Coordinates of C-alpha atoms in Angstrom, one line a residue:
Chain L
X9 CA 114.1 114.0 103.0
X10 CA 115.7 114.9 106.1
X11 CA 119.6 113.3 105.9
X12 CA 122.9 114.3 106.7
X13 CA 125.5 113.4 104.7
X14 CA 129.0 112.8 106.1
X15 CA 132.3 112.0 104.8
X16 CA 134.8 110.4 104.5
X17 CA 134.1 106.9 106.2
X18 CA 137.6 106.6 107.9
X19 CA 140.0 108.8 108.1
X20 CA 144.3 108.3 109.6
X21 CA 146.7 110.9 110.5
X22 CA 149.7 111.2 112.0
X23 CA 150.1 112.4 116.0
X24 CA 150.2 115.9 116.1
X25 CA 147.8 116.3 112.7
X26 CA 144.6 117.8 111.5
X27 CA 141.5 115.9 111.1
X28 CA 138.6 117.2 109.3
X29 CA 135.1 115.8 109.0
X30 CA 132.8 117.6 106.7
X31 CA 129.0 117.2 107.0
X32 CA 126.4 118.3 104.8
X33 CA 122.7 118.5 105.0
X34 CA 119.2 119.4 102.9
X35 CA 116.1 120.5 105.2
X36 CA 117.2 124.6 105.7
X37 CA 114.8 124.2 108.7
X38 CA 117.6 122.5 110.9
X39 CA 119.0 124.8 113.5
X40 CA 121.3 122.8 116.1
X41 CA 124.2 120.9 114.8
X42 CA 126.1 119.1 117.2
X43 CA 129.0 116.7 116.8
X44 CA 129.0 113.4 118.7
X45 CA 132.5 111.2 120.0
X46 CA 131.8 107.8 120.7
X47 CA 134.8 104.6 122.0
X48 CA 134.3 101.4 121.3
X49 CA 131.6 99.7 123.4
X50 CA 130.7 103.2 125.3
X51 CA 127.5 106.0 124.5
X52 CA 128.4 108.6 122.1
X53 CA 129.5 111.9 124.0
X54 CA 128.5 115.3 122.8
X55 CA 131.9 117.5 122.0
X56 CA 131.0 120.4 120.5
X57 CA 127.7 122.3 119.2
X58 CA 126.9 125.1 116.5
X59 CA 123.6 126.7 115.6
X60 CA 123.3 128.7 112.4
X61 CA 123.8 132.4 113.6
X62 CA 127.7 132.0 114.1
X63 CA 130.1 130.7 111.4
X64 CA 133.0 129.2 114.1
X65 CA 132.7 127.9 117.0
X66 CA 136.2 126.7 118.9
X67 CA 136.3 124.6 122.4
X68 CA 140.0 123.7 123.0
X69 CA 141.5 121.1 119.8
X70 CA 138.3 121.0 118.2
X71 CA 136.4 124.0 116.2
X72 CA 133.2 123.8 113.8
X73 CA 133.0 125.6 110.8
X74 CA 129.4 126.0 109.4
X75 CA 128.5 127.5 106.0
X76 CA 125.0 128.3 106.1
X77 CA 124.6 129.2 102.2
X78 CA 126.0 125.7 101.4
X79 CA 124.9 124.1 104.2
X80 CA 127.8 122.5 105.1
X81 CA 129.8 122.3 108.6
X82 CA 132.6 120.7 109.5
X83 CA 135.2 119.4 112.7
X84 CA 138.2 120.5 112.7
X85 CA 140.6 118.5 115.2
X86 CA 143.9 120.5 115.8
X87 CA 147.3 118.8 117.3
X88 CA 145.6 115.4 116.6
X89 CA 146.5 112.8 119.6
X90 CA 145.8 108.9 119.7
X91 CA 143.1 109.0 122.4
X92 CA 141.3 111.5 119.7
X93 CA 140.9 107.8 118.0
X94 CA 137.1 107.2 117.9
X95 CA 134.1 107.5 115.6
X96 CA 132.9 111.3 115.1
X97 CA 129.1 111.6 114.2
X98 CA 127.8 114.7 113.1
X99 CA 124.0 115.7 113.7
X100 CA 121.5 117.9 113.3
X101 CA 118.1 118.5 114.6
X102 CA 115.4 121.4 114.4
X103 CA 114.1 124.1 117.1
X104 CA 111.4 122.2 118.9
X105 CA 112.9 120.9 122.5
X106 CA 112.5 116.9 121.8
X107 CA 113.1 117.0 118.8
X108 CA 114.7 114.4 116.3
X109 CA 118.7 113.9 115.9
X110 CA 119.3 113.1 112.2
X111 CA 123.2 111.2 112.2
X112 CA 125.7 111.4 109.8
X113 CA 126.5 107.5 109.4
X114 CA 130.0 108.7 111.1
X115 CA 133.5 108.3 110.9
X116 CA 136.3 106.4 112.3
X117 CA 139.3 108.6 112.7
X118 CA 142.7 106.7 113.8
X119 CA 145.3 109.0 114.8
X120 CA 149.1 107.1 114.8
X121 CA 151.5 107.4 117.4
Chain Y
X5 CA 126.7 116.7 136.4
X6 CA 125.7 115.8 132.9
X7 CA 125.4 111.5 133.7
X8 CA 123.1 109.0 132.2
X9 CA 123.3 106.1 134.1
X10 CA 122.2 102.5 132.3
X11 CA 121.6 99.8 133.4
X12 CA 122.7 96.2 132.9
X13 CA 125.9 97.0 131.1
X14 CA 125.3 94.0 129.1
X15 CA 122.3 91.5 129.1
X16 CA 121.7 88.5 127.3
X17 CA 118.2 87.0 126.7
X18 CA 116.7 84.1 124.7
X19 CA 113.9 85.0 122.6
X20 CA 111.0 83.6 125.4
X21 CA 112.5 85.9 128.0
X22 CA 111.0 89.5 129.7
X23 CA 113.8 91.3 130.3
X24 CA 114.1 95.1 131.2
X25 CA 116.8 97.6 130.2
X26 CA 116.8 101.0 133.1
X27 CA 117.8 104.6 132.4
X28 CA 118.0 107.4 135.1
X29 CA 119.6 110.6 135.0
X30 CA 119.6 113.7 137.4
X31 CA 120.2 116.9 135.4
X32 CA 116.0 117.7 135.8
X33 CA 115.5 116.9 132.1
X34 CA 112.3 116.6 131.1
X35 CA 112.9 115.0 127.9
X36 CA 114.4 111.2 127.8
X37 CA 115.0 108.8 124.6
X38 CA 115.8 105.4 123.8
X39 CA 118.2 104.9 120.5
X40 CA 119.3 101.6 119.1
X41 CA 123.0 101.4 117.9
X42 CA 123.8 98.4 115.7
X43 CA 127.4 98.1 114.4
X44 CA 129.2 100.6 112.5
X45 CA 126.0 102.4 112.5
X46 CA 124.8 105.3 113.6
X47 CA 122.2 105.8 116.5
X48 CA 118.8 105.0 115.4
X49 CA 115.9 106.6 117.5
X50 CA 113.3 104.1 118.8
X51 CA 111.1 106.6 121.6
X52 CA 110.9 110.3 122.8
X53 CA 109.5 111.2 126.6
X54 CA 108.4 114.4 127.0
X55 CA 107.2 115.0 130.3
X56 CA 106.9 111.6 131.1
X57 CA 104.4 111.1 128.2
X58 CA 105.6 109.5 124.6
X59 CA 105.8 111.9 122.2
X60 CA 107.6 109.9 119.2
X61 CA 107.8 106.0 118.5
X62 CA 109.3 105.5 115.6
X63 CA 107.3 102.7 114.2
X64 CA 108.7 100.2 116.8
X65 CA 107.9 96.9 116.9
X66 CA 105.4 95.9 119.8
X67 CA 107.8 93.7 121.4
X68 CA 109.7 96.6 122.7
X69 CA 107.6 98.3 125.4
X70 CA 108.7 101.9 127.1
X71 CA 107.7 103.4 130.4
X72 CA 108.9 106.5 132.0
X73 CA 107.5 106.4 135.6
X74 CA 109.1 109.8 136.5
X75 CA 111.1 112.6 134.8
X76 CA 114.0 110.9 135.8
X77 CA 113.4 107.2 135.3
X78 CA 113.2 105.4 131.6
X79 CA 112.4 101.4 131.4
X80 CA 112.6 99.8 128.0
X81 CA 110.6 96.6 128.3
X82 CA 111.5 93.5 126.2
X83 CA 109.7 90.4 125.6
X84 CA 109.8 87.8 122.5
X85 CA 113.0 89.4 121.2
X86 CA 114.9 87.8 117.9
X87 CA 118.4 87.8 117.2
X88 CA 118.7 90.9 114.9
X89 CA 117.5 92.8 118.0
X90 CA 121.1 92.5 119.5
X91 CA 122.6 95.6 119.6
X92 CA 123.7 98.5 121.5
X93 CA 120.4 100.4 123.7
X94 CA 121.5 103.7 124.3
X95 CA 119.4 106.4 126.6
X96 CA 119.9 110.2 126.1
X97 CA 118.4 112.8 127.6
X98 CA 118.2 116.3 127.0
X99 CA 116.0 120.0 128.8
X100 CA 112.9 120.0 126.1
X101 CA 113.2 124.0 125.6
X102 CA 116.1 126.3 125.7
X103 CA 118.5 124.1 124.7
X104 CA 119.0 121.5 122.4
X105 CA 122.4 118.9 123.9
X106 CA 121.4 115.8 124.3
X107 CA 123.3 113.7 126.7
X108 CA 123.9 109.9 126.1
X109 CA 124.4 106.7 128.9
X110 CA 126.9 104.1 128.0
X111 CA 124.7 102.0 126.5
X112 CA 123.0 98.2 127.8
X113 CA 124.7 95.7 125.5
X114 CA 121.4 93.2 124.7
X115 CA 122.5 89.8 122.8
X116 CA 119.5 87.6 121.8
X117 CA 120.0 84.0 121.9

C-alpha cells in the first residue's frame, strides 16, 4: 500500500528553535520526496525537495535528511521564527513525469514569539 | 515565474447550479492536476492532464467534470454538487519529465448550499 506516514500531528517551539518533522514510507520504488508549506486558507507551497541518491539536502533554515535503508526523511527547521507557523506535508511520488503525490496527513507547527 | 493562478477565490453554489472553477499557469508545463483539500487534511488528488489528455481520475464522481483546452488552461466543471463537496480546489502543475516539483494555485474556496 502506498502511504506515508508522518509525525507528530502538531508540534510548538519557542522563537529561535528547532522543528523536526519525520516522515516515513513503504513502496522502495518512490524516488522524489518533496516537503510542502501551506497558510491558512492559501495552496500548499513546495519548500524543499530530496531524491534518494543524496542523504542532506539544505536551502537556507530548512535541511532534509533522508535515510534510504530505513526509509525515513525528515525537515529540519533551524532558527525557528513565527511566520515559519503553518502546516508542513511531506510527500513522495515515483519516477514517471505525472505521476502521483502520496501526503503525509501533515503537521501544524506553531512557533511562539 | 513558478504561478498558478485560480480562479474564483471563493464560490458558493446550491446543489442545482453549473458552476466552473479555472486554472492557468505559464511555466510551459505540460502536466496540470486538480486536488481537493478538505480540512485538516491533506491534498487529495481528483485528475491528472498530461498533454492536455487525462491520464488519472481517481474514481471521481460524475458530477465533477474536467477539461483542459490548452497546455496551459484547466476547467473543473461542476453541476448537482452536495454539501460534503465544500472544500478547498487546488490546481498544481508540474514539467511531465525531467523533473518532478509540482507547483500549487491558492486554491478556489467552493461552499455548497
Amino acid at each position: 500500500q502506498q502511504q506515508v506516514k508522518q509525525s507528530p500531528q502538531s508540534l510548538i517551539v519557542q522563537k529561535g528553535g528547532i522543528s523536526i518533522i519525520n516522515c516515513a514510507y513503504e513502496n522502495t520504488a518512490f524516488d522524489y520526496f518533496p516537503w510542502y508549506q501551506q497558510f491558512p486558507g492559501k495552496g500548499p507551497a513546495l519548500l524543499i525537495a530530496i531524491r534518494p541518491d543524496v542523504s542532506e539536502k539544505k536551502e537556507g533554515r530548512f535541511t532534509i535528511s533522508f535515510n534510504k535503508s530505513a526509509k525515513q526523511f525528515s525537515l529540519h527547521i533551524m532558527d525557528s521564527q513565527p511566520g515559519d507557523s503553518a502546516t508542513y506535508f511531506c510527500a513522495a511520488s515515483t519516477q514517471g513525469g505525472s505521476e502521483k503525490l502520496v501526503f503525509g496527513k501533515g503537521m501544524k507547527l506553531t512557533v511562539n514569539p | 515565474d513558478t504561478e498558478v493562478t485560480q480562479t474564483p477565490k471563493h464560490l458558493v453554489m446550491g446543489m442545482t447550479n453549473k458552476k466552473s472553477l479555472k486554472c492557468e499557469q505559464h511555466m510551459g508545463h505540460r502536466a496540470m492536476y486538480w486536488y481537493k483539500q478538505k480540512a485538516k487534511k491533506p491534498p487529495e488528488l481528483m485528475f491528472v492532464y498530461s498533454y492536455e489528455k487525462l491520464s488519472i481520475n481517481e474514481s471521481v464522481p460524475s458530477r465533477f467534470s474536467p477539461e483542459c483546452p490548452n497546455s496551459s488552461l484547466l476547467n473543473l466543471h461542476l453541476h448537482a454538487l452536495q454539501p460534503e463537496d465544500s472544500a478547498l480546489y487546488l490546481c498544481a502543475s508540474s514539467q511531465v519529465q525531467g523533473t518532478y516539483e509540482q507547483y500549487f494555485g491558492p486554491g478556489t474556496r467552493l461552499t455548497v448550499t
